[in-house]
mmCIF file of C-alpha atoms in Angstrom:
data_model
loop_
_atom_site.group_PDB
_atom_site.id
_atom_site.type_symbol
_atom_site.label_atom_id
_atom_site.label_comp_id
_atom_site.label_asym_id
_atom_site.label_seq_id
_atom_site.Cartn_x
_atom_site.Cartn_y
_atom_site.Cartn_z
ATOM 1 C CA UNK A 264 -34.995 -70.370 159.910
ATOM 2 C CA UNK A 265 -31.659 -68.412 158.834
ATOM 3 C CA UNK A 266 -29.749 -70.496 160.894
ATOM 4 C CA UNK A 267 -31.809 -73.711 159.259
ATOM 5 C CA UNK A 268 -30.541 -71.845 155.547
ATOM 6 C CA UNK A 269 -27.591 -71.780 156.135
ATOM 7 C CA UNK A 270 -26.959 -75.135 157.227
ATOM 8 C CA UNK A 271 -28.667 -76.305 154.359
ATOM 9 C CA UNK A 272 -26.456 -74.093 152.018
ATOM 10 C CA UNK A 273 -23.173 -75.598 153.881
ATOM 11 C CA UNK A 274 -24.900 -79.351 153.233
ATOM 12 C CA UNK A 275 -25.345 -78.455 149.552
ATOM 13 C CA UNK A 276 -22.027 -77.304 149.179
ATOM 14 C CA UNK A 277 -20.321 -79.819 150.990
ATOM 15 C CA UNK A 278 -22.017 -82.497 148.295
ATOM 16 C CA UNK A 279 -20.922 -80.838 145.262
ATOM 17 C CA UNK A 280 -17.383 -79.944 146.348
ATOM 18 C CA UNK A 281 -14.680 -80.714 144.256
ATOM 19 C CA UNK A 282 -10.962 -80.960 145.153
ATOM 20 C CA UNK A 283 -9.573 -77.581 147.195
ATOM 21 C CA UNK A 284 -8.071 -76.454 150.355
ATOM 22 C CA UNK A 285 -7.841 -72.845 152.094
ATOM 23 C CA UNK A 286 -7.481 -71.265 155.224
ATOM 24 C CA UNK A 287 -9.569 -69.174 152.744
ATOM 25 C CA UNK A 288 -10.347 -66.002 155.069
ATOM 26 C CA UNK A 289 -6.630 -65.099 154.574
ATOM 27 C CA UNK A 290 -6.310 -66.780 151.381
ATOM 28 C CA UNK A 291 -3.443 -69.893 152.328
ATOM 29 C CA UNK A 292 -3.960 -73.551 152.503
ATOM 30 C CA UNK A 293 -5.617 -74.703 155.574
ATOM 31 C CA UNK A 294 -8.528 -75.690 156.699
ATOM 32 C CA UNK A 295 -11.054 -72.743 158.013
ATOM 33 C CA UNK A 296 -9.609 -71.148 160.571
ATOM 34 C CA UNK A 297 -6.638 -73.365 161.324
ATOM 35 C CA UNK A 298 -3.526 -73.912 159.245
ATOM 36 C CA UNK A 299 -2.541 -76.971 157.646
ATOM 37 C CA UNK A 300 0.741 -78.437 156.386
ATOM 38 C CA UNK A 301 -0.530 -78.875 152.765
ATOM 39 C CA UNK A 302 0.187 -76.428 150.385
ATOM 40 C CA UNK A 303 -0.799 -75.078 146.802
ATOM 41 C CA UNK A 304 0.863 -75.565 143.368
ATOM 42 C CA UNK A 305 4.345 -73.467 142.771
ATOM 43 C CA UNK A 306 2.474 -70.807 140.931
ATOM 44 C CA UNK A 307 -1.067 -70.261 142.074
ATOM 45 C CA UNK A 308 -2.808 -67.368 142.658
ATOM 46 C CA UNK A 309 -5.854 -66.160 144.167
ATOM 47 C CA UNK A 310 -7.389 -63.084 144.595
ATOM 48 C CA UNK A 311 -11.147 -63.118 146.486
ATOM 49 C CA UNK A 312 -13.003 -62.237 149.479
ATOM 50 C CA UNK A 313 -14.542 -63.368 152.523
ATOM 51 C CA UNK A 314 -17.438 -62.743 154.940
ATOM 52 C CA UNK A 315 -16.859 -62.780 158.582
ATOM 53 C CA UNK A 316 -20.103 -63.022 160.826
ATOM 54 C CA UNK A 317 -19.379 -61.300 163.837
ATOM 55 C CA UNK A 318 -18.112 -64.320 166.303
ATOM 56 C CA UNK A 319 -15.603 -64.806 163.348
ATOM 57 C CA UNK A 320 -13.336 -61.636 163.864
ATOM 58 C CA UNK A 321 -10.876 -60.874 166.927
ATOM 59 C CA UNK A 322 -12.580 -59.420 170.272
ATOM 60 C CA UNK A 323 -11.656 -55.879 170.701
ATOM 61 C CA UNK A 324 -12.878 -52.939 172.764
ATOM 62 C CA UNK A 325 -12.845 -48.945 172.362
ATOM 63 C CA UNK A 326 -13.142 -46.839 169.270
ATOM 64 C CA UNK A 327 -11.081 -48.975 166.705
ATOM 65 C CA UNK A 328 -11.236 -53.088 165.913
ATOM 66 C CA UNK A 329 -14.866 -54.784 165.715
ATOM 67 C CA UNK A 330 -16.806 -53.159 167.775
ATOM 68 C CA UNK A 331 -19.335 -49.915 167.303
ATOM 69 C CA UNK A 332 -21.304 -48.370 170.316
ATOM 70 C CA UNK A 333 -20.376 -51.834 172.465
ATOM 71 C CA UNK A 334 -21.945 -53.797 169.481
ATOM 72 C CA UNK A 335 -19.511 -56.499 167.260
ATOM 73 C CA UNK A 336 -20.379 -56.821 163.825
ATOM 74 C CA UNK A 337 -20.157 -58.652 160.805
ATOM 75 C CA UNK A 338 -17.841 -57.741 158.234
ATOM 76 C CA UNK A 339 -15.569 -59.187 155.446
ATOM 77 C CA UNK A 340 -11.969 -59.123 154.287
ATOM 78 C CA UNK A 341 -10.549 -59.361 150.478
ATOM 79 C CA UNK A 342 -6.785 -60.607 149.972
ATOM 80 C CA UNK A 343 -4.471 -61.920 147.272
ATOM 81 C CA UNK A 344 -1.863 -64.664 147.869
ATOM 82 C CA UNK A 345 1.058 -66.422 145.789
ATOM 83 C CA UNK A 346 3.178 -69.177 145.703
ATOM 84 C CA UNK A 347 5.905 -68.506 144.169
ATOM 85 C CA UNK A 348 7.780 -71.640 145.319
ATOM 86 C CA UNK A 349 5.926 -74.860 146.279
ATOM 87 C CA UNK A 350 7.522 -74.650 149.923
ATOM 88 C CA UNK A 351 6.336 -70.781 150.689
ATOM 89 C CA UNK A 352 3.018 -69.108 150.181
ATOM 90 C CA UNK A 353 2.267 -65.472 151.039
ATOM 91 C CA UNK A 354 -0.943 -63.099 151.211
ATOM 92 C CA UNK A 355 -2.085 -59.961 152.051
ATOM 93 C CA UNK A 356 -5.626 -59.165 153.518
ATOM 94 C CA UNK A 357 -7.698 -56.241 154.471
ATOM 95 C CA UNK A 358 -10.420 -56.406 156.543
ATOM 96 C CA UNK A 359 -13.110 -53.924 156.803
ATOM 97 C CA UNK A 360 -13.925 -51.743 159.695
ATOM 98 C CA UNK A 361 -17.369 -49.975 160.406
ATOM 99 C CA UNK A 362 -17.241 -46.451 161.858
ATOM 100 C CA UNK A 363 -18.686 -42.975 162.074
ATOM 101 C CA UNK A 364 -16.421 -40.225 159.564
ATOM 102 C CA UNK A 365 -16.934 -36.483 161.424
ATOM 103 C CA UNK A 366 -19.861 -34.805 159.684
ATOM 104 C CA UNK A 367 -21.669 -38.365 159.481
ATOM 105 C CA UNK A 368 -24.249 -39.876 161.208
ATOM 106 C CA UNK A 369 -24.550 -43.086 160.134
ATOM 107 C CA UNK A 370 -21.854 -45.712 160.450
ATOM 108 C CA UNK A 371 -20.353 -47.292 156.944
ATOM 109 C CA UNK A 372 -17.181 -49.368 156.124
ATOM 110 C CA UNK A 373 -14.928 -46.959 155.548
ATOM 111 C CA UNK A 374 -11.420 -48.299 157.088
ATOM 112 C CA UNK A 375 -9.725 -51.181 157.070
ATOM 113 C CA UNK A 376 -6.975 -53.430 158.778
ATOM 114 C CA UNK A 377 -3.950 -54.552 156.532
ATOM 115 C CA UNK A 378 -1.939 -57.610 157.411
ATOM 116 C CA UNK A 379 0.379 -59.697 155.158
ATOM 117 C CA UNK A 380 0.448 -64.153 156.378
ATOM 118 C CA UNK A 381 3.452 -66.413 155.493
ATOM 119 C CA UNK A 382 4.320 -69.748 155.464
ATOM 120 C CA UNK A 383 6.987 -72.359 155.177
ATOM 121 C CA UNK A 384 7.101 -75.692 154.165
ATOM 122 C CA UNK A 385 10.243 -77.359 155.439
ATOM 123 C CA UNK A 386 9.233 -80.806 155.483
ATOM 124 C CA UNK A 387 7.143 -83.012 153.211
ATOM 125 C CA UNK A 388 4.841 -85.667 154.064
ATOM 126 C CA UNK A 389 6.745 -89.002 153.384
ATOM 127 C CA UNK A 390 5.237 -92.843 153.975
ATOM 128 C CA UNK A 391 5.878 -92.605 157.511
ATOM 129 C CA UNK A 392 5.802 -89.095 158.721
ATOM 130 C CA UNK A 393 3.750 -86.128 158.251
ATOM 131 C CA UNK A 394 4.482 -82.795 156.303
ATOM 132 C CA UNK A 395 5.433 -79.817 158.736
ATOM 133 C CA UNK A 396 4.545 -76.051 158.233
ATOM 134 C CA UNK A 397 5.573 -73.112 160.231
ATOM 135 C CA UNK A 398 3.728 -69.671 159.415
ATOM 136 C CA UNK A 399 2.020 -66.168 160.749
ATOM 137 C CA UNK A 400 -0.386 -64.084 160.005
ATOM 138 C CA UNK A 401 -0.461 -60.490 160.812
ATOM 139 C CA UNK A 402 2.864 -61.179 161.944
ATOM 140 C CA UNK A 403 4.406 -57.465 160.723
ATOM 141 C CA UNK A 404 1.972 -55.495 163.077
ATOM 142 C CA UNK A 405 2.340 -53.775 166.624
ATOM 143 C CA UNK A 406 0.295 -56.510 168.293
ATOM 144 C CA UNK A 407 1.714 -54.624 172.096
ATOM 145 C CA UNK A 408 1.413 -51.310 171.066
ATOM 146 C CA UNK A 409 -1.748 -49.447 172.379
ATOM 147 C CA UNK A 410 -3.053 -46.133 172.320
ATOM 148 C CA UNK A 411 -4.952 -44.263 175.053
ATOM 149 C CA UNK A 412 -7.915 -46.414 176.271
ATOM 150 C CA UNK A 413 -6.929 -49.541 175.745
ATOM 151 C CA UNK A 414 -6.949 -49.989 171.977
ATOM 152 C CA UNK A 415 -4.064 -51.510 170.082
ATOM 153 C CA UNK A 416 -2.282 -50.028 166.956
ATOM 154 C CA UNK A 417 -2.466 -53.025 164.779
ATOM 155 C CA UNK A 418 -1.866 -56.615 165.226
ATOM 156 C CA UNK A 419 -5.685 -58.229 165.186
ATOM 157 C CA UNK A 420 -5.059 -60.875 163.607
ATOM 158 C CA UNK A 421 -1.403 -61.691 164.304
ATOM 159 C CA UNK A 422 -0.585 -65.469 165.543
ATOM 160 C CA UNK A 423 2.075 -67.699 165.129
ATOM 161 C CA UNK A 424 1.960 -71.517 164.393
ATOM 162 C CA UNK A 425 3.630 -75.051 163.696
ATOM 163 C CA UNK A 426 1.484 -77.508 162.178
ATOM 164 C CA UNK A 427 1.875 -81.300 160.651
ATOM 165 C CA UNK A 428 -0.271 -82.522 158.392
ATOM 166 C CA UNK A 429 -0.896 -86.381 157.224
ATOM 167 C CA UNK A 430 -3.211 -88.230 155.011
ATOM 168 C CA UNK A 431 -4.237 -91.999 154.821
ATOM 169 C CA UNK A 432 -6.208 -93.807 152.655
ATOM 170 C CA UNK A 433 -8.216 -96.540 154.714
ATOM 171 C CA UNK A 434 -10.522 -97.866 152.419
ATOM 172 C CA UNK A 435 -9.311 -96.021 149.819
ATOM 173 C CA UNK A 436 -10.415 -93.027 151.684
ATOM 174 C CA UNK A 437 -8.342 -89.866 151.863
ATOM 175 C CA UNK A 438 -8.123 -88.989 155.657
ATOM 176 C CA UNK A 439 -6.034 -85.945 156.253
ATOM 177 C CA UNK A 440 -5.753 -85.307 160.097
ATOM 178 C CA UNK A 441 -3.939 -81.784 160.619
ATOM 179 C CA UNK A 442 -2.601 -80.552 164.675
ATOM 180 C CA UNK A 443 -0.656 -77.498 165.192
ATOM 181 C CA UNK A 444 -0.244 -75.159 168.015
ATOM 182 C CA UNK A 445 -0.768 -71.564 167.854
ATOM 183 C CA UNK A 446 0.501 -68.750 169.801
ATOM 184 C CA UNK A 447 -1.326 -65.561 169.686
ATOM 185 C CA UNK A 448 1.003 -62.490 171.208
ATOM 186 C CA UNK A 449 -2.248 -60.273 172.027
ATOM 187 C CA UNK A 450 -5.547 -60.610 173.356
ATOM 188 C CA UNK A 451 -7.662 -59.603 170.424
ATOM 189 C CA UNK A 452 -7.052 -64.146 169.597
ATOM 190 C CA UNK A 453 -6.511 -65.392 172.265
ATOM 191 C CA UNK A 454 -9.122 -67.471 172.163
ATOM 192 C CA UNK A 455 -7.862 -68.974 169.380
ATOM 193 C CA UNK A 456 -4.362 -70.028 171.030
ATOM 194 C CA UNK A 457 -3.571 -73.273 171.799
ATOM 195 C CA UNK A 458 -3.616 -76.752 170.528
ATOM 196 C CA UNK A 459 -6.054 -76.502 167.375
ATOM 197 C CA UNK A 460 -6.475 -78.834 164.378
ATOM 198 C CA UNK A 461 -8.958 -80.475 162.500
ATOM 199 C CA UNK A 462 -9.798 -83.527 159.642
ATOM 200 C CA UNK A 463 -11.127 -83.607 156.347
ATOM 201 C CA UNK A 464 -12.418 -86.398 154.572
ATOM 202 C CA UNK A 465 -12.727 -87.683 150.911
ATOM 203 C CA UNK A 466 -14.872 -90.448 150.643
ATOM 204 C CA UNK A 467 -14.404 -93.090 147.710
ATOM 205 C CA UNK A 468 -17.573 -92.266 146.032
ATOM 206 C CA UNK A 469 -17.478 -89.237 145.326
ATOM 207 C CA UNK A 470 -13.648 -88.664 145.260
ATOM 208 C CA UNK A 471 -14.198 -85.158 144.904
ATOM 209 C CA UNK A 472 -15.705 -83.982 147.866
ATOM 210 C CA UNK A 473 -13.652 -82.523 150.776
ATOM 211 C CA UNK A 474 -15.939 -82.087 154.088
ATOM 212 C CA UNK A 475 -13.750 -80.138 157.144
ATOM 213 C CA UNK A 476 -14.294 -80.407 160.879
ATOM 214 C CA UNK A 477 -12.114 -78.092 163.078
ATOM 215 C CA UNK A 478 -11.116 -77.199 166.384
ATOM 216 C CA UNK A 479 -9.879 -73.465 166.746
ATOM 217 C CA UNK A 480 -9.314 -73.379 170.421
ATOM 218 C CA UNK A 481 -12.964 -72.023 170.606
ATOM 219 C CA UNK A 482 -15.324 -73.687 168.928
ATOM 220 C CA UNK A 483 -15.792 -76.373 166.875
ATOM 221 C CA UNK A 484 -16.699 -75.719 162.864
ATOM 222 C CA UNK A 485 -17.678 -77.678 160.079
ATOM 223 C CA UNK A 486 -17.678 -76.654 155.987
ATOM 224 C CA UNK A 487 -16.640 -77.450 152.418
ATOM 225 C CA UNK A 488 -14.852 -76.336 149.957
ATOM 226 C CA UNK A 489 -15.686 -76.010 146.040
ATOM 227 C CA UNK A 490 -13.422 -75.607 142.709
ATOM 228 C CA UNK A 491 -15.694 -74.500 139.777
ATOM 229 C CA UNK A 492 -14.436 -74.646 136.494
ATOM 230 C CA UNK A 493 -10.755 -74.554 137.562
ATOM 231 C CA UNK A 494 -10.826 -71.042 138.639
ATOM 232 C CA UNK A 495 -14.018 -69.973 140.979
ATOM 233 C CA UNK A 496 -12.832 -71.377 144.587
ATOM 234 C CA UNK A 497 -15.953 -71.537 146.965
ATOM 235 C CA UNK A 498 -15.511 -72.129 151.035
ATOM 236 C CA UNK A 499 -18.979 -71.431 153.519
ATOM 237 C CA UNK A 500 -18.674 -73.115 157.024
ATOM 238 C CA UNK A 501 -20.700 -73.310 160.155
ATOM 239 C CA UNK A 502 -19.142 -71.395 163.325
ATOM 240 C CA UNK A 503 -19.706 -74.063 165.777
ATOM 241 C CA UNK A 504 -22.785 -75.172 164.109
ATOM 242 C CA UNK A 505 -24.888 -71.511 164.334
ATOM 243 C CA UNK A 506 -22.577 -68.859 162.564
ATOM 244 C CA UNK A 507 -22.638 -68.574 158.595
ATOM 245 C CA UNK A 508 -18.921 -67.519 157.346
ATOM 246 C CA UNK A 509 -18.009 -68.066 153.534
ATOM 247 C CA UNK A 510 -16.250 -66.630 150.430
ATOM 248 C CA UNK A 511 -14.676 -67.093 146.688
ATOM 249 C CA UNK A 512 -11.994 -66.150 144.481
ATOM 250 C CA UNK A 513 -10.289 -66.378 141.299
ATOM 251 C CA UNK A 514 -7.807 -69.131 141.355
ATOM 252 C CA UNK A 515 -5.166 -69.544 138.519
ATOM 253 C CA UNK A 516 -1.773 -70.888 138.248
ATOM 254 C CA UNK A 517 0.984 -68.280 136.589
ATOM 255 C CA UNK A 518 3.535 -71.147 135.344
#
């Protein structure tokens, strides 16, 4: 029956959508967890937060990352991002870790993971060829660094990508079909390397609406995005069709 809710929550959202786009988690353009070409406005802003269900996160093992007494668990991240120019945007996260402080017996959120994301827009969709992105997240990090046991310094979520992004209109649809490949330098995403991309859709009726399908490397996810009132940015998605993740923010533009 959760699972049922949630889907139905996703389905809800998806119909009353308005115009966005987000690799929201880390607060750039995207899709959901894969990048896109398409960027925001020279000037916006947004500051929010995310929740990560547990298949969401990187795998890790030992004391530190996403794990506590060989159990992963859900979490959630907050960031703010800029664009200053409309051919770079730029955010920093930090996602929150569950552990045990000495003198404590019950665990609590009480670290967290910092990471800054870039990226570049060197090309821009034209009439017969798509726009092209290159960009990282977690990309200042140790990501081959490890400590005693196995467990690595810092570098979670660090991966590297190219990406080309292009819409059509059939039908006066918009169709926006996005591939990139990403290259992950450590094992906690892996999973996620590889050929990955995804579509969105924005049918003619309702012109508005903006429904995502992805592949990540590792599963297959579906969601919507939602601009309220020109500032309160919504995402939730389905983690290959069983695994609630969503968030919001404040969006604004400074110019």
């Amino acid at each position: 029956m959760t699972t049922l809710r949630h889907l139905i929550a996703t389905l809800c959202m998806m119909m009353a959508a308005l115009t966005a786009g987000a690799q929201h988690f880390t607060g750039m353009t995207g899709l959901i967890n894969t990048p896109s070409a398409d960027m925001n406005r020279a000037g916006d802003v947004m500051i929010g937060g995310y929740f990560l269900n547990k298949h969401f996160t990187p795998t890790t093992t030992g004391k530190s990352g996403f794990e506590l007494d060989g159990e992963k668990y859900n979490t959630c991240d907050f960031y703010a991002s800029i664009t200053p120019f409309s051919w770079v945007e730029l955010a920093y996260t930090f996602t929150l870790f569950k552990s045990v402080d000495d003198g404590y017996t019950k665990p609590s959120y009480n670290r967290k993971d910092r990471y800054l994301s870039i990226k570049l827009n060197p090309l821009r969709e034209g009439r017969w060829y798509p726009a092209v992105a290159i960009g990282a997240n977690d990309f200042l990090g140790s990501p081959t660094k490890t400590h005693a046991g196995g467990s690595h310094d810092a570098g979670y979520f660090s991966n590297f990508y190219i990406v080309a992004t292009k819409h059509f209109a059939p039908w006066s649809q918009d169709i926006a079909v996005n591939l990139a490949y990403r290259y992950c330098p450590n094992g906690h995403t892996k999973k996620w390397q590889g050929v990955v991309g995804g579509l969105t859709w924005r049918p003619k009726w309702v012109p508005d609406l903006r429904a995502i399908v992805e592949y990540t490397g590792n599963e297959v996810n579906i969601g919507a995005d939602v601009l309220l009132w020109k500032h309160l940015f919504l995402q939730a998605c389905m983690q290959n069709g069983k695994h609630f993740s969503g968030g919001a923010c404040l969006k604004m533009n400074l110019f």
